[in-house]
PDB file of C-alpha atoms in Angstrom:
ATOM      1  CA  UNK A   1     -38.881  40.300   7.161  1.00  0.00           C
ATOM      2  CA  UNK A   2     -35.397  41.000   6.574  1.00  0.00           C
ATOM      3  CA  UNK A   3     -32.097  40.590   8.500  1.00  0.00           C
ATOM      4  CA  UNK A   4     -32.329  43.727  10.696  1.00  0.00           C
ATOM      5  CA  UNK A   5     -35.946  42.783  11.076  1.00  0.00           C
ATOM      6  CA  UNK A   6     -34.686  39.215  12.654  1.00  0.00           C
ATOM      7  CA  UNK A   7     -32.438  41.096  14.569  1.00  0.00           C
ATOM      8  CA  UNK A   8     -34.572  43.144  16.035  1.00  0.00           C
ATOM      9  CA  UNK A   9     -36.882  40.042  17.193  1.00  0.00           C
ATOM     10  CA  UNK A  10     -34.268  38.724  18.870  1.00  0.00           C
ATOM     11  CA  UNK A  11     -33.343  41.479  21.112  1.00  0.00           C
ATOM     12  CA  UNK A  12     -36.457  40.421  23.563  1.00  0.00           C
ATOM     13  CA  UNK A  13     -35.291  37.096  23.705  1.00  0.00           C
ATOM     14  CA  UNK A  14     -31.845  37.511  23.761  1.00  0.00           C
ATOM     15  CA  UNK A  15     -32.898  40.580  27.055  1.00  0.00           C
ATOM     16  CA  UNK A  16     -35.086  37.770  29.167  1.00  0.00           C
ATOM     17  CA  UNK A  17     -32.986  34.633  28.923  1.00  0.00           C
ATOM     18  CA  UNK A  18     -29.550  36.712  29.760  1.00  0.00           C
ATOM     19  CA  UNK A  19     -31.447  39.177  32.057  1.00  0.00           C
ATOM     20  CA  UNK A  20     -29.835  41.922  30.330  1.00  0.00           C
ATOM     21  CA  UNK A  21     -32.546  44.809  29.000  1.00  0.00           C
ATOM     22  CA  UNK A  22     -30.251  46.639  27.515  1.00  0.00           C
ATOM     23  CA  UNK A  23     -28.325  43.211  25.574  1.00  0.00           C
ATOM     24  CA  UNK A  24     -27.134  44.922  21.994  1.00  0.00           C
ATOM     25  CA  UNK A  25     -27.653  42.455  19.078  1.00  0.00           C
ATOM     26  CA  UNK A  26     -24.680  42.147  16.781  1.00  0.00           C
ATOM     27  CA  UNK A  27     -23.881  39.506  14.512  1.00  0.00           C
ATOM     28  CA  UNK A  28     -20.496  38.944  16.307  1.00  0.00           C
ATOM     29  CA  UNK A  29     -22.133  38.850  19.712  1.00  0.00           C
ATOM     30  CA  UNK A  30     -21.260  35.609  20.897  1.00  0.00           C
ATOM     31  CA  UNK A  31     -21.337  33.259  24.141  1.00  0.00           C
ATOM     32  CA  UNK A  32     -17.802  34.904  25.613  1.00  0.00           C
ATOM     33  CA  UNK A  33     -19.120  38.775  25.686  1.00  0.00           C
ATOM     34  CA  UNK A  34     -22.409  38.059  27.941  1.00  0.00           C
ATOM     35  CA  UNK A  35     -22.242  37.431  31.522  1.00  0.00           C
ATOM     36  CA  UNK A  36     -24.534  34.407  32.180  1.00  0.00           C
ATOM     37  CA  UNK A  37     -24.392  32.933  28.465  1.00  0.00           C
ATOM     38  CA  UNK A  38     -23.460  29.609  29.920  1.00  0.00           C
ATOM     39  CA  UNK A  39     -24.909  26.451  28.212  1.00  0.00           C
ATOM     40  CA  UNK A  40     -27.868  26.230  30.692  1.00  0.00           C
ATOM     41  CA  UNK A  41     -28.932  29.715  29.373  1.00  0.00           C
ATOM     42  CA  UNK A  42     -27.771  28.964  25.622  1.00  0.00           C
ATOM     43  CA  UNK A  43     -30.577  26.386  25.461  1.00  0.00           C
ATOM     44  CA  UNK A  44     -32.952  28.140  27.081  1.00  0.00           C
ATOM     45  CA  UNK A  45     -32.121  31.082  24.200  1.00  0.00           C
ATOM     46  CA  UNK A  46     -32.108  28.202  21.560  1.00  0.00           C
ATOM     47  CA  UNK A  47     -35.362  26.357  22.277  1.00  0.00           C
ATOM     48  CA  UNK A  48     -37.224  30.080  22.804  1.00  0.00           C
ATOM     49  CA  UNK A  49     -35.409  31.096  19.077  1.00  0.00           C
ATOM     50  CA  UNK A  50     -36.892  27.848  17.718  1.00  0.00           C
ATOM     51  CA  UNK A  51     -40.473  28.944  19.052  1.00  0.00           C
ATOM     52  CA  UNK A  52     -40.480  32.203  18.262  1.00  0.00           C
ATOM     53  CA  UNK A  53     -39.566  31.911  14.525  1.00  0.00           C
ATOM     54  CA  UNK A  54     -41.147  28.229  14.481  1.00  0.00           C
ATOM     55  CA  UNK A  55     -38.161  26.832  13.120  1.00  0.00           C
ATOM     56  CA  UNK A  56     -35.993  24.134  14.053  1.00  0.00           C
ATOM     57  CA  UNK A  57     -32.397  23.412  14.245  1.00  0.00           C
ATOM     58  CA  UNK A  58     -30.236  20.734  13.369  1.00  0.00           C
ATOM     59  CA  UNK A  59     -27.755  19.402  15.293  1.00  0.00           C
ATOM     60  CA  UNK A  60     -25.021  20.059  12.777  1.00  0.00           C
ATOM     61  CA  UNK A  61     -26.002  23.301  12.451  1.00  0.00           C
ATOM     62  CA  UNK A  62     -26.385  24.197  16.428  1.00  0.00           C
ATOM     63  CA  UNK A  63     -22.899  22.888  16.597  1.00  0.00           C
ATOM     64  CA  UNK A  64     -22.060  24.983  13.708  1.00  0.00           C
ATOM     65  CA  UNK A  65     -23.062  28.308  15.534  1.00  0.00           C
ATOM     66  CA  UNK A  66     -20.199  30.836  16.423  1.00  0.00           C
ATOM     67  CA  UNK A  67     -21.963  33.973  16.943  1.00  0.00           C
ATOM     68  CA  UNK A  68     -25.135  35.516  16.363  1.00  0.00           C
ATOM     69  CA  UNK A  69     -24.509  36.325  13.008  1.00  0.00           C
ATOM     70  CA  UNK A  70     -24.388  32.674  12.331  1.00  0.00           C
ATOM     71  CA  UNK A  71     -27.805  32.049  14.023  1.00  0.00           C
ATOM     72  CA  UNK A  72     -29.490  35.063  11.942  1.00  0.00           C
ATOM     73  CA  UNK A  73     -28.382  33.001   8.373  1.00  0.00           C
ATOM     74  CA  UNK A  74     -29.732  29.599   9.404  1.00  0.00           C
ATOM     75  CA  UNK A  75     -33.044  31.574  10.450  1.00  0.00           C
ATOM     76  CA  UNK A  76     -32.723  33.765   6.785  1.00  0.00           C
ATOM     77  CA  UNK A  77     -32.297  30.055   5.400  1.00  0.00           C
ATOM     78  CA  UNK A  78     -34.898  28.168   6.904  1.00  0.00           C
ATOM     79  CA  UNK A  79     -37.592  31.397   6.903  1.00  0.00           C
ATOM     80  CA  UNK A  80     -36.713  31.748   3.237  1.00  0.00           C
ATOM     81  CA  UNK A  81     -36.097  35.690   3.724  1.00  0.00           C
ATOM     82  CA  UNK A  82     -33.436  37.804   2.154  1.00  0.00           C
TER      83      UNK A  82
ATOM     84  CA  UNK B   1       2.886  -1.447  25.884  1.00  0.00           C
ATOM     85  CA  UNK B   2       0.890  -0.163  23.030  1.00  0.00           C
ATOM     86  CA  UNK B   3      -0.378   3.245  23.152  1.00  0.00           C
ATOM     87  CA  UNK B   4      -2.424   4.328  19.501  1.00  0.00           C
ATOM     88  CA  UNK B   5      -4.874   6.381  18.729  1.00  0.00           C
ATOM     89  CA  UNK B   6      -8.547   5.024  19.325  1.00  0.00           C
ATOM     90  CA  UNK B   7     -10.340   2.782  16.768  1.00  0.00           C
ATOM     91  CA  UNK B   8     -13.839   1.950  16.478  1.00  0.00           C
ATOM     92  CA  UNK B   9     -13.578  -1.653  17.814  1.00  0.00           C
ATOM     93  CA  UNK B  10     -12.335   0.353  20.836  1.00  0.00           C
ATOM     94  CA  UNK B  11     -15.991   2.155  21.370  1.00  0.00           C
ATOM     95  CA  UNK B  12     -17.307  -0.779  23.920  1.00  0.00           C
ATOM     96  CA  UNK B  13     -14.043  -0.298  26.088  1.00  0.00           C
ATOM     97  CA  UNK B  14     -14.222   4.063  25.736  1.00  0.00           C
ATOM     98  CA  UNK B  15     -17.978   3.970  26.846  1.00  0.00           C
ATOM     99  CA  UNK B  16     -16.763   2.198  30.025  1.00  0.00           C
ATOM    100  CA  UNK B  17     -14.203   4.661  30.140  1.00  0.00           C
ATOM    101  CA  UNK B  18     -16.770   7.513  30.272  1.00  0.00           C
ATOM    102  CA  UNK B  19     -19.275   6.064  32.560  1.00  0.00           C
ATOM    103  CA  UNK B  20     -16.463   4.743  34.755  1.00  0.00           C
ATOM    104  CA  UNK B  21     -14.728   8.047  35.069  1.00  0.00           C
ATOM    105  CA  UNK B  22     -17.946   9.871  35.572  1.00  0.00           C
ATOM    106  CA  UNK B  23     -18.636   7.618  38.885  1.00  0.00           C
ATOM    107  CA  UNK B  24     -15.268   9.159  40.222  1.00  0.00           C
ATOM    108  CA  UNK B  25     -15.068   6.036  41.812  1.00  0.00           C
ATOM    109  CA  UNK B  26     -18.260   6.051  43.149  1.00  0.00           C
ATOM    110  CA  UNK B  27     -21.702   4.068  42.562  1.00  0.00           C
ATOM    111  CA  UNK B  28     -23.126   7.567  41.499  1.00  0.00           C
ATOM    112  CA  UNK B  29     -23.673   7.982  37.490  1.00  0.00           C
ATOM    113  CA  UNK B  30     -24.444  11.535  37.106  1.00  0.00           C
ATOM    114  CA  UNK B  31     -26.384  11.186  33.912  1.00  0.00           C
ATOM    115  CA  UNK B  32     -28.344   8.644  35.271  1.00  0.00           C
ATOM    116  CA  UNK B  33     -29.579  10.839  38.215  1.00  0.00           C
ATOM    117  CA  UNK B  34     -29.578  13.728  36.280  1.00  0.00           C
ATOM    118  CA  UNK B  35     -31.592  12.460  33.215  1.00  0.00           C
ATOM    119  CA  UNK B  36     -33.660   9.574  34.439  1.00  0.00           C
ATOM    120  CA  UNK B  37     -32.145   6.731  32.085  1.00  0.00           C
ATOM    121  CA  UNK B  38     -30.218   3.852  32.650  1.00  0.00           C
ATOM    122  CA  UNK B  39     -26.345   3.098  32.304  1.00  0.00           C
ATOM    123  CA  UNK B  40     -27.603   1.183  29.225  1.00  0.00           C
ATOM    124  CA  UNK B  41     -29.921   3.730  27.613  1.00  0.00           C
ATOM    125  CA  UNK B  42     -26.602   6.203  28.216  1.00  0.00           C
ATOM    126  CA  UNK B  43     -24.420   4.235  26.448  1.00  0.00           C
ATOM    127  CA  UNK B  44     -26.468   3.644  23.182  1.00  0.00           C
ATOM    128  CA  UNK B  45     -27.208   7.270  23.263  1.00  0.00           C
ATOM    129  CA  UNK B  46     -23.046   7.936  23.149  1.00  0.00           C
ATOM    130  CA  UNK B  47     -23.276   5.664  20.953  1.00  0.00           C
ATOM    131  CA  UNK B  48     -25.519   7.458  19.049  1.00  0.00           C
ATOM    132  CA  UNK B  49     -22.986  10.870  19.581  1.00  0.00           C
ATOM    133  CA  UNK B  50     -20.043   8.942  18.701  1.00  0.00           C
ATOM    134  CA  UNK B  51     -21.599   8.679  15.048  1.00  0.00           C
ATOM    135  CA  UNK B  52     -22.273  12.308  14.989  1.00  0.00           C
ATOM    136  CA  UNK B  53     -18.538  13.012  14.757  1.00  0.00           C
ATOM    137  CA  UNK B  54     -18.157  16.197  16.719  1.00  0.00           C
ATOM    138  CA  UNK B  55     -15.262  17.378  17.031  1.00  0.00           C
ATOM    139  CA  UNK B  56     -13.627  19.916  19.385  1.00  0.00           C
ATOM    140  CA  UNK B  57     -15.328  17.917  22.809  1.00  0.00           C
ATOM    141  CA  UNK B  58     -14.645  14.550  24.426  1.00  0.00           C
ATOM    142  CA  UNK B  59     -16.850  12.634  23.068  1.00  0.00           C
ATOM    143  CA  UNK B  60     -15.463  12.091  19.745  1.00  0.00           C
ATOM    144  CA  UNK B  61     -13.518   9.179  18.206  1.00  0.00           C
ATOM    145  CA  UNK B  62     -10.616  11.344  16.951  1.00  0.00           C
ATOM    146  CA  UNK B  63      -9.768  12.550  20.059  1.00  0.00           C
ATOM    147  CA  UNK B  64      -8.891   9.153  22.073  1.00  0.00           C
ATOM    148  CA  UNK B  65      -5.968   7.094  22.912  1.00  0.00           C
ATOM    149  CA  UNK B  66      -5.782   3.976  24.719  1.00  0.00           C
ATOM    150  CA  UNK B  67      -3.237   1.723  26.470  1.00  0.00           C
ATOM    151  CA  UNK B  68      -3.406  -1.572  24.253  1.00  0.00           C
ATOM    152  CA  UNK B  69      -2.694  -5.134  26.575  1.00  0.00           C
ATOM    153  CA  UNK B  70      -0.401  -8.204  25.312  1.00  0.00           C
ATOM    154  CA  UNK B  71      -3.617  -9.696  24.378  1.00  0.00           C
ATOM    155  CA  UNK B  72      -4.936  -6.801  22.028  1.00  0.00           C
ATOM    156  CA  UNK B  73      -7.188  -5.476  24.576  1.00  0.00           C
ATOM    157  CA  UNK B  74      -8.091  -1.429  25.345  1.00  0.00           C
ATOM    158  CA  UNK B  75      -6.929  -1.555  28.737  1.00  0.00           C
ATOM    159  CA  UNK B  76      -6.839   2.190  29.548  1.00  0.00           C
ATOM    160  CA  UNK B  77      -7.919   5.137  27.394  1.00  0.00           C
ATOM    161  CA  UNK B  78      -8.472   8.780  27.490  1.00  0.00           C
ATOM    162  CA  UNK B  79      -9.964  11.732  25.190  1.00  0.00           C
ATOM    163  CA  UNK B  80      -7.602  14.671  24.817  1.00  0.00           C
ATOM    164  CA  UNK B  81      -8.458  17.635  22.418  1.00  0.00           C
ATOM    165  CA  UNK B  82      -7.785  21.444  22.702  1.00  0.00           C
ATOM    166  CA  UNK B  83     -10.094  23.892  23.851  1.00  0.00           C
ATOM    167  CA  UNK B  84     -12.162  26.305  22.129  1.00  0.00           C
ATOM    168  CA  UNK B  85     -10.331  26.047  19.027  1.00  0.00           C
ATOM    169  CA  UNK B  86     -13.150  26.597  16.678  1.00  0.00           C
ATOM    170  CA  UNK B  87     -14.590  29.846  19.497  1.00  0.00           C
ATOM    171  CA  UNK B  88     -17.508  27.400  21.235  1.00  0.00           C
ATOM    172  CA  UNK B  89     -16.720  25.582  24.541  1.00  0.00           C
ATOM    173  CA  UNK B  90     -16.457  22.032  24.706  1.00  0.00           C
ATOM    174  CA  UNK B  91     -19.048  22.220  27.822  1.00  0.00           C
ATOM    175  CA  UNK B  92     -21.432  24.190  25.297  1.00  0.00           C
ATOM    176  CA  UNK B  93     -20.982  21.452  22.524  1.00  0.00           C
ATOM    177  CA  UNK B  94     -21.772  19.160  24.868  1.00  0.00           C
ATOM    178  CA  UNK B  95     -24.956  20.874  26.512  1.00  0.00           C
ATOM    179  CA  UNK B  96     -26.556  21.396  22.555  1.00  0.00           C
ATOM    180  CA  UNK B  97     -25.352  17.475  21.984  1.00  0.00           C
ATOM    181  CA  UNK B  98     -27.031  16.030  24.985  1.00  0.00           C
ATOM    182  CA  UNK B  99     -30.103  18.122  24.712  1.00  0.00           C
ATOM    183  CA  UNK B 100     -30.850  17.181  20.977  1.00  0.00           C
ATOM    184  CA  UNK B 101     -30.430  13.450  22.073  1.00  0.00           C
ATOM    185  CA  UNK B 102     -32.333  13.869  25.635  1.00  0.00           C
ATOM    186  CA  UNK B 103     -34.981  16.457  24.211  1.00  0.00           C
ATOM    187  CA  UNK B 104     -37.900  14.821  26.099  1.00  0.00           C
ATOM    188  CA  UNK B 105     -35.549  14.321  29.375  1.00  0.00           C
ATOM    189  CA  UNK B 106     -33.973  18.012  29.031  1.00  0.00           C
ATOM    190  CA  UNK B 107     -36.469  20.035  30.658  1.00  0.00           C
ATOM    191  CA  UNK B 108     -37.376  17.644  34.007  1.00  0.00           C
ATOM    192  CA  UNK B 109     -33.722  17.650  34.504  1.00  0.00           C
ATOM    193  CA  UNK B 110     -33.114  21.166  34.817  1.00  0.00           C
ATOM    194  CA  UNK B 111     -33.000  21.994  38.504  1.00  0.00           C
ATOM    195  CA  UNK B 112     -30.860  18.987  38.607  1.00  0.00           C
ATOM    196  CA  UNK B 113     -28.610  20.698  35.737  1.00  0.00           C
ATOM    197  CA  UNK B 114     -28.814  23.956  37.762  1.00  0.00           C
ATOM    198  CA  UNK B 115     -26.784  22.224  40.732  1.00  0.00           C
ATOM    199  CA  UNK B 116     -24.623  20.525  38.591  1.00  0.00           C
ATOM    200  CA  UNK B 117     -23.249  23.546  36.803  1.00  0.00           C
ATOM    201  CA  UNK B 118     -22.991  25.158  40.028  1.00  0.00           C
ATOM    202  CA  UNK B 119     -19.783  23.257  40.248  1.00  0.00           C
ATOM    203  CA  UNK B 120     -18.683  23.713  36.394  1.00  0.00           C
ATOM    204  CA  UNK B 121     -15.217  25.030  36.204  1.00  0.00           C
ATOM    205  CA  UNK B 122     -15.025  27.013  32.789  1.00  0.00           C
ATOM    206  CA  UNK B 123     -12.491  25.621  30.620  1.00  0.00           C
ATOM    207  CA  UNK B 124      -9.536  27.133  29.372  1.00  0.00           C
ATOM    208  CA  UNK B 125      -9.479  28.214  25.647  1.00  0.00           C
ATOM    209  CA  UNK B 126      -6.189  26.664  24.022  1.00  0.00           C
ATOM    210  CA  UNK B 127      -5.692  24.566  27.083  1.00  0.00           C
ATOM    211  CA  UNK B 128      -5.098  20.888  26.010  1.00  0.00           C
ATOM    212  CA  UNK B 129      -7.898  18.977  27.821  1.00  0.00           C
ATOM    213  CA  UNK B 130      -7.567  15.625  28.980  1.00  0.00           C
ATOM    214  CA  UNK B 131     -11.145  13.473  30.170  1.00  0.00           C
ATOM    215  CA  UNK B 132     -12.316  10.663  30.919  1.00  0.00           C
ATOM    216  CA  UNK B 133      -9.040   8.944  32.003  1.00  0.00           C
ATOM    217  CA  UNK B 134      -9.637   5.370  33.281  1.00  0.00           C
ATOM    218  CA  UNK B 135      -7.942   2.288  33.867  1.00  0.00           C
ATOM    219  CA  UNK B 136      -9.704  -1.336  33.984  1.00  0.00           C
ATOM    220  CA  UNK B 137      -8.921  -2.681  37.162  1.00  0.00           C
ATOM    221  CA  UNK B 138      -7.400  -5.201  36.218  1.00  0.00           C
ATOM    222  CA  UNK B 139      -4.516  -3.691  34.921  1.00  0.00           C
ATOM    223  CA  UNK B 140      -3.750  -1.153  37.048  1.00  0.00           C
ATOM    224  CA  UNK B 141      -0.606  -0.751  38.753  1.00  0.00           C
ATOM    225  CA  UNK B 142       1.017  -0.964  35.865  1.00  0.00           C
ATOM    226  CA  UNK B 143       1.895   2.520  35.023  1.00  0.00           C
ATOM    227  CA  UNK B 144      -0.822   2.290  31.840  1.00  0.00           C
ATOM    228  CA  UNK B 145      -2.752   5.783  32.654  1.00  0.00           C
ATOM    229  CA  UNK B 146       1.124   7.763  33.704  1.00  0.00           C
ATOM    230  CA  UNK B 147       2.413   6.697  30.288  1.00  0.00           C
ATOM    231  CA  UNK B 148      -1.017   7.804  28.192  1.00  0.00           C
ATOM    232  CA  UNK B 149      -0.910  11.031  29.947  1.00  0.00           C
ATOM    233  CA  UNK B 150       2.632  11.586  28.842  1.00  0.00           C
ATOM    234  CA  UNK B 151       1.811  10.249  25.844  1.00  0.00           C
ATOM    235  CA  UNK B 152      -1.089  12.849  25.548  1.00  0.00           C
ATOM    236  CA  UNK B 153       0.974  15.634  26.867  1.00  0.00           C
ATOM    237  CA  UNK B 154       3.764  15.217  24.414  1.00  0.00           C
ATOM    238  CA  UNK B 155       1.342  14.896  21.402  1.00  0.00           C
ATOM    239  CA  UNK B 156       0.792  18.441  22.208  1.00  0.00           C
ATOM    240  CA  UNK B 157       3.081  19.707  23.733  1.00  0.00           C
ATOM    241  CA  UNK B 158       2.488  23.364  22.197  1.00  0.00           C
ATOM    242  CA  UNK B 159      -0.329  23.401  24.909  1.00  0.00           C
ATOM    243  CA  UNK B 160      -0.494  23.573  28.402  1.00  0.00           C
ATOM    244  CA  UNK B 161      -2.688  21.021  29.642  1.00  0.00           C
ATOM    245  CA  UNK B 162      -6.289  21.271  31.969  1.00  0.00           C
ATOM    246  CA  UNK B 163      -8.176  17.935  33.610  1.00  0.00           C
ATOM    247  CA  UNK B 164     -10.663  18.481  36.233  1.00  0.00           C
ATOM    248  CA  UNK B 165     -11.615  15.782  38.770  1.00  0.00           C
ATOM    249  CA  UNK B 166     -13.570  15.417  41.886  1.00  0.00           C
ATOM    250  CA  UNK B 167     -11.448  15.985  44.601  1.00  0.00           C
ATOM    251  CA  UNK B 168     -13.102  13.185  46.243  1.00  0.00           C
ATOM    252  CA  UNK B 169     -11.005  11.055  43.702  1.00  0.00           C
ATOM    253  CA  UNK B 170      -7.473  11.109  45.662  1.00  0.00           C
ATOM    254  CA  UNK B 171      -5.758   8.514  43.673  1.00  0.00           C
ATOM    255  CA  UNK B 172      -6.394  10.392  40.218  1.00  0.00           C
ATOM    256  CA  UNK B 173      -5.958  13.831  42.265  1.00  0.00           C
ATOM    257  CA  UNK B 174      -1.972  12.069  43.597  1.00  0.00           C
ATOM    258  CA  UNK B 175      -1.512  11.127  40.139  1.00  0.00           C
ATOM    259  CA  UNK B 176      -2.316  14.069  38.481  1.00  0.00           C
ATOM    260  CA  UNK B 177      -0.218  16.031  41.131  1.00  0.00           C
ATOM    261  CA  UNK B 178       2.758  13.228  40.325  1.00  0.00           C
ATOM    262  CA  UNK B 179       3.281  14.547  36.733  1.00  0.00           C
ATOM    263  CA  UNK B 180       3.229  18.005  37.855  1.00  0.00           C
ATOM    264  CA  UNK B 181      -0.280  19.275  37.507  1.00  0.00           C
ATOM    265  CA  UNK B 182      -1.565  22.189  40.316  1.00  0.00           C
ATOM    266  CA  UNK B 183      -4.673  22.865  41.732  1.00  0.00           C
ATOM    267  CA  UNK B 184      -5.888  26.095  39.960  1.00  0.00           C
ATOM    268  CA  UNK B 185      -9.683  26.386  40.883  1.00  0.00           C
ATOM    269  CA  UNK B 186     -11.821  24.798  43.248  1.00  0.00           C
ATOM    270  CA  UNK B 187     -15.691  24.839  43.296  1.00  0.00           C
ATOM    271  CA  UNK B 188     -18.120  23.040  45.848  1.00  0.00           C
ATOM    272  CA  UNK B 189     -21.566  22.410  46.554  1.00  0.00           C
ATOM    273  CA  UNK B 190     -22.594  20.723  49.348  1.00  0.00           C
ATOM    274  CA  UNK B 191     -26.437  19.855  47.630  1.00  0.00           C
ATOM    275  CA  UNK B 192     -24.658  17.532  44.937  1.00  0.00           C
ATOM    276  CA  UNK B 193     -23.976  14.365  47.568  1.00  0.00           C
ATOM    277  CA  UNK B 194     -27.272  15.101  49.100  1.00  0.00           C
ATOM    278  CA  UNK B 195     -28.898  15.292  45.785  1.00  0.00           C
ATOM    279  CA  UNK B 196     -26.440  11.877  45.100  1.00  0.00           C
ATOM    280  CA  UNK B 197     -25.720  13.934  41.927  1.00  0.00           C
ATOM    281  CA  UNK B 198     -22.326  13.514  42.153  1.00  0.00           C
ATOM    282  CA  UNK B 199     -20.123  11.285  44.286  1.00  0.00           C
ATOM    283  CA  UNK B 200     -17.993  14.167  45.734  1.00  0.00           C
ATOM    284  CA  UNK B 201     -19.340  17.431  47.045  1.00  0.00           C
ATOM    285  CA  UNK B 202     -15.893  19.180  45.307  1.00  0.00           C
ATOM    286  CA  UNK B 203     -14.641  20.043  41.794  1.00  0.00           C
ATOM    287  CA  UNK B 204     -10.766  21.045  41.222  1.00  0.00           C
ATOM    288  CA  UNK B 205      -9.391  22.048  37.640  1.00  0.00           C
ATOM    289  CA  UNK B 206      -5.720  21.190  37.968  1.00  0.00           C
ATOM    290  CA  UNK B 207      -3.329  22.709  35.236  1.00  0.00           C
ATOM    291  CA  UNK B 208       0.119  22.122  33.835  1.00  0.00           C
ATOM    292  CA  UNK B 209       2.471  24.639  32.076  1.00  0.00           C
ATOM    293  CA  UNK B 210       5.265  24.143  30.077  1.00  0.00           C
ATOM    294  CA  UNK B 211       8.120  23.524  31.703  1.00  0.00           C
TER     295      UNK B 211
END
């Protein structure tokens, strides 16, 4: 499991909560280029994250979150995958 | 008149300030209806944010100023910070803040969130924001909340300035409109008095530009 492979895996999630099937992961994707990323929809995206790769976040490091690409290193960090 | 910058003794008077403000004048408390917990369980759980330190939304030490009284006394206060600064909305900071404190409560309060955010005005990146402005009744009249504003506004004035208010609220709304702030969006929902989610059916975002 690698960074592209985390990517990938997100794509689904990303594609339900946002309704958007086509949704392209990028690590600079962030909450201002998707239409209905509002912070209803963030949380939904958070908690099924969390589920998916059985992690959880802190609440230093949710507020810490910018983009995508930020999400993808605390998930490399707490998966302990390079 | 003293206006500072908010100390810790001041939290008691800057929780009022929140719950106050979010009755609009009103009995309703929104996060009360919304969440299931009492005025008191709210405020230990700001409480409980207030220690977090996060900056960049209103609920931050950092970001407050108060009116002090003769007798040392908070008698009006206010959060002011600008918006987006770091690239993540003050709303979103919020959302993530309240739902790691109200995990259990999150999810039966979600259609109840839905309606609410049916009225959410999004806020304007590098806008100065001003929240939670309140007065204790006792001292009002006085000019306290006119001066903090100005106070506010000239602390930075390299921003224009957002508030948004219930439009129900028509002495904040006059006041507001006193110092030169316009309506600039309106948003309504006519299930958030029924719901007695809100006090006012109505949500304005007033702005003020330079000049």
């Amino acid at each position: 499991m690698d960074r592209a492979l985390i990517t990938q895996e997100l794509q689904p999630i990303f594609a339900k909560v946002f309704r958007n099937p086509e949704i392209e992961i990028t690590d600079t994707l962030n909450a201002e280029q998707v239409s209905g990323w509002d912070s209803l929809t963030h949380l939904s995206m958070i908690a099924d994250v969390e589920s998916h790769f059985q992690i959880k976040f802190k609440l230093k490091e949710l507020i810490g979150m910018k983009n995508v690409g930020d999400m993808i290193d605390l998930i490399i960090a707490k998966k302990g995958v390079s | 008149m003293i206006i500072r910058q908010a100390e810790t003794k001041d939290l008691d008077f800057i929780i009022d300030c929140i719950i106050e403000s979010e009755k609009s004048g009103g009995d309703i408390f929104p996060y009360s209806e919304a969440f299931g917990i009492s005025v008191l369980q709210f405020s230990q759980i700001i409480k409980g944010i207030f220690d977090e330190e996060i900056a960049d939304q209103p609920w931050c030490l950092d970001h407050w100023y108060v009116v002090e009284s003769e007798e040392g006394d908070a008698v009006a206060g206010l959060s002011a910070w600008v918006e987006g600064v770091e690239g993540v909305s003050s709303d979103m900071l919020k959302a993530q803040i309240l739902n790691f404190f109200l995990k259990k409560e999150w999810e039966a309060a979600t259609e109840k969130l839905q309606v609410l955010s049916s009225v959410s005005i999004p806020r304007i990146p590098q806008y100065l924001q001003l929240e939670h402005l309140y007065t204790h009744p006792l001292h009002r009249g006085k000019g306290y909340m006119k001066a903090l504003i100005h106070y506010a506004l000239e602390l930075y004035k390299d921003f224009p300035a957002e508030i948004q208010v219930l439009e129900i609220n028509k002495n904040a709304v006059s006041l507001y409109g006193y110092i030169g702030f316009l309506v600039s969006e309106r948003q309504c929902n006519d299930a958030l008095e029924r719901l007695s989610l809100l006090s006012g059916n109505c949500k304005l975002q007033l702005i003020k530009n330079h000049g």
